[in-house]
Short mmCIF file of C-alpha atoms in Angstrom, two decimals:
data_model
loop_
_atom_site.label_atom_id
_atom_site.label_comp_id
_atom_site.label_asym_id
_atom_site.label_seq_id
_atom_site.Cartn_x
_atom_site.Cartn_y
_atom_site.Cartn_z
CA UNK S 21 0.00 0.00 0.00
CA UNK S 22 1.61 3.41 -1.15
CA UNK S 23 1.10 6.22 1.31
CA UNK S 24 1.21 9.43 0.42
CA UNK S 25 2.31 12.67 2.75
CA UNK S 26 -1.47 14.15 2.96
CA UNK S 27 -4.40 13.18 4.35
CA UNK S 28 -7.76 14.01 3.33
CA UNK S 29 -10.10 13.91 6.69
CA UNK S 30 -13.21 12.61 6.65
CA UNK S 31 -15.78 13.95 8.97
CA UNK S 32 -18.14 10.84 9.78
CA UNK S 33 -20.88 13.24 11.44
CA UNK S 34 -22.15 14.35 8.06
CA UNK S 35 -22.00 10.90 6.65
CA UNK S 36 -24.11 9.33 9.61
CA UNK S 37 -25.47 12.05 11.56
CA UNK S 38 -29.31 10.64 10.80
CA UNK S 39 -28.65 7.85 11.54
CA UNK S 40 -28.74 7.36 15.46
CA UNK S 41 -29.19 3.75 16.16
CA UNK S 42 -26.87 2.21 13.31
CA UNK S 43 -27.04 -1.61 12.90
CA UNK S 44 -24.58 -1.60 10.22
CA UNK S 45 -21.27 -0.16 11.64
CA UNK S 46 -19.47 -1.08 15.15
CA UNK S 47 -16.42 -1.68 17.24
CA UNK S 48 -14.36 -4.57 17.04
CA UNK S 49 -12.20 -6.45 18.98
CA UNK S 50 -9.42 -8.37 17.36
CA UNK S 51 -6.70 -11.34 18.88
CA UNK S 52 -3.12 -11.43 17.89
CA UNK S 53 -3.26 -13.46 14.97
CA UNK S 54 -6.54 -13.08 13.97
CA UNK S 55 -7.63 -12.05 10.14
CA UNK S 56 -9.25 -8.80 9.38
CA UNK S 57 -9.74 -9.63 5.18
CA UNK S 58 -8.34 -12.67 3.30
CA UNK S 59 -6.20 -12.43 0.11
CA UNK S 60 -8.97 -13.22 -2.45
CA UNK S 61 -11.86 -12.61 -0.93
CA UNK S 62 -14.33 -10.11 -1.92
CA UNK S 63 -15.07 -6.84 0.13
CA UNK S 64 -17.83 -6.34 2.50
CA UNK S 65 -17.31 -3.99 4.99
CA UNK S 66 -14.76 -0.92 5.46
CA UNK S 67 -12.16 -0.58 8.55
CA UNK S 68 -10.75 2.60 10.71
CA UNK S 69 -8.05 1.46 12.19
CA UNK S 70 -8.28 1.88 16.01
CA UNK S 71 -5.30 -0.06 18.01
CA UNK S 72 -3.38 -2.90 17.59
CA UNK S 73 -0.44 -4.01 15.21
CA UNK S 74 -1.22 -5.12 11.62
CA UNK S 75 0.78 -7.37 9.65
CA UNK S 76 0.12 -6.95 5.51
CA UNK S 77 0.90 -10.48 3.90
CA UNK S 78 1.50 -10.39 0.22
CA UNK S 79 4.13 -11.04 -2.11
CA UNK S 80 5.59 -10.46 0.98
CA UNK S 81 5.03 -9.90 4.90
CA UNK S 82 5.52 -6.23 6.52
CA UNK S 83 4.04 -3.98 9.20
CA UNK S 84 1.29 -1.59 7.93
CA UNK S 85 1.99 2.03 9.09
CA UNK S 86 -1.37 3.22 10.34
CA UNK S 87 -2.67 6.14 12.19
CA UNK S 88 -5.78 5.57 14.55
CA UNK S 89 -8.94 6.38 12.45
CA UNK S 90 -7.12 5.43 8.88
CA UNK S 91 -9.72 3.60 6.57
CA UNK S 92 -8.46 0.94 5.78
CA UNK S 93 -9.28 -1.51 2.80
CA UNK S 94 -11.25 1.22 0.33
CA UNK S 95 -9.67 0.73 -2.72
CA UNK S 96 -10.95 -2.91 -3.17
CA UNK S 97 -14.48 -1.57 -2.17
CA UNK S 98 -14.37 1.00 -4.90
CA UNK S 99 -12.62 -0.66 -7.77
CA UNK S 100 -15.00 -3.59 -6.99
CA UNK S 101 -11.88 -5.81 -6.61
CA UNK S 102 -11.35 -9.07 -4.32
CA UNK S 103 -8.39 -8.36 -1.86
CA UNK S 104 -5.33 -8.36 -3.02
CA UNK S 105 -2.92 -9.43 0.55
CA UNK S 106 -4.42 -10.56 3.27
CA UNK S 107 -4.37 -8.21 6.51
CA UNK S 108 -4.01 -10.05 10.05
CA UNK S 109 -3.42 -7.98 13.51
CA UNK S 110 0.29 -9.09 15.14
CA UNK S 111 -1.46 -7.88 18.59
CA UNK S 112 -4.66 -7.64 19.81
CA UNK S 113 -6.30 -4.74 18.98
CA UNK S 114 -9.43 -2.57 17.33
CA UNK S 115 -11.29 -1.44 14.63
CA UNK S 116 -14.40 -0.12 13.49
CA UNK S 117 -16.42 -1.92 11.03
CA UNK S 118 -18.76 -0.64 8.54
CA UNK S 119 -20.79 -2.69 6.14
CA UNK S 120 -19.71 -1.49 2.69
CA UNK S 121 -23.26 -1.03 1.36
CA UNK S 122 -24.17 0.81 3.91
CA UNK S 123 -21.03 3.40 3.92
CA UNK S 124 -22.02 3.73 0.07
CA UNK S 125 -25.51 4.61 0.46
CA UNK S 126 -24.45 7.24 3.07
CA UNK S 127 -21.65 8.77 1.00
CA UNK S 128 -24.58 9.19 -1.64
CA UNK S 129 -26.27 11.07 0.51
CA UNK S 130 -23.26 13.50 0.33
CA UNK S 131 -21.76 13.13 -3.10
CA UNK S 132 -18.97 15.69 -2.58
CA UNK S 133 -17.88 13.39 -0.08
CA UNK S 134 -18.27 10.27 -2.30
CA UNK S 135 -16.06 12.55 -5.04
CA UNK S 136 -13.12 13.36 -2.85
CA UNK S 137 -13.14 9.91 -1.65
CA UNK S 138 -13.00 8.43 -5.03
CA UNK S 139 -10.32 11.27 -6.23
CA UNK S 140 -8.19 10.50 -3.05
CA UNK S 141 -8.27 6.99 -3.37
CA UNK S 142 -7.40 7.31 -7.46
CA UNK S 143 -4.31 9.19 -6.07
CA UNK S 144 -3.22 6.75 -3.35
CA UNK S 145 -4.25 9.15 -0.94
CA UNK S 146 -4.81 7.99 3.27
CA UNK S 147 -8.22 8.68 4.10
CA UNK S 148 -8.29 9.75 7.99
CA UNK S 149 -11.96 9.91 9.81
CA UNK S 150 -12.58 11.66 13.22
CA UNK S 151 -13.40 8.12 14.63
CA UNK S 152 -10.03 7.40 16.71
CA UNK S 153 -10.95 7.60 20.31
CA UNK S 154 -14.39 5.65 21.01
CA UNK S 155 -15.79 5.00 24.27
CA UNK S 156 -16.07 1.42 25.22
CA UNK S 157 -19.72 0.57 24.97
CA UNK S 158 -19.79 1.75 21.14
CA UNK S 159 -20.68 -1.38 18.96
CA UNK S 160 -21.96 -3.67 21.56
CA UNK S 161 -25.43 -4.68 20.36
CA UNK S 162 -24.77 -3.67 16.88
CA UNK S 163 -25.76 -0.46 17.96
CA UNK S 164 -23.78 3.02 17.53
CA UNK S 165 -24.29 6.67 17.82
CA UNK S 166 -21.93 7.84 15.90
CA UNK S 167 -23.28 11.69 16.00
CA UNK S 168 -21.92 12.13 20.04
CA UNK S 169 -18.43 11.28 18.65
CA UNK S 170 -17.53 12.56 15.63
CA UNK S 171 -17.20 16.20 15.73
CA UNK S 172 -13.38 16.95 14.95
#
């Protein structure tokens, strides 16, 4: 994955802010060792990166460099490609899940979102959200508010 220098930031209030009880997008936990996508298989939900260290296996193995609230596996999702390495966390650690449909019907809702996301990603570009410190209880039930915690 080739990282550029900037960062566009994406504000997740205006993508989810009607949306108060969402069933579709939550926190979770990961082991060490434990598989976040599979080299192959096709792409059905979107991560931010929360904690935890997360090993890249390809052509060959390496740490990914990360920041907390990175997305993480949007260019498969938008080229409509399977994945191409397989993404496993060294350590235990978090993420946020979002079903894929779902994150695409909201960005629709906004398409000067769903423009700069699709121009950033075109140009390699990270894409960092406001999502990087969530309390605890966010996710459990397959419930979220996402409006209390994503003001930047």
């Amino acid at each position: 994955m080739s990282h550029d220098t900037h960062f566009y930031r994406l504000n997740i209030q205006h993508l989810f802010d009607t949306d108060a009880n969402c069933r579709y997008a939550y926190r979770r936990h990961y082991e060490a060792n434990e598989i976040v996508y599979q080299k192959g298989s096709q792409p059905i939900a979107l991560f931010i990166y929360l904690s935890g260290k997360l090993t890249l296996i390809g052509k060959k193995t390496q740490c990914l460099d990360v920041y907390p609230g990175e997305l993480i596996g949007a260019h498969a999702h938008f080229a409509s490609l399977c994945y191409a390495e397989t993404l496993q966390f060294s350590s235990s650690g978090e993420m946020f899940v979002i079903q894929f449909d779902y994150f695409q019907k909201q960005l629709h809702r906004c398409f000067a979102y769903f423009e700069k996301i699709s121009d950033c990603l075109l140009k390699r570009q990270r894409i960092l959200t406001n999502l990087t410190t969530l309390p605890q209880d966010i996710g459990k039930n397959d419930s979220v508010r996402l409006n209390r915690y994503a003001a930047l």
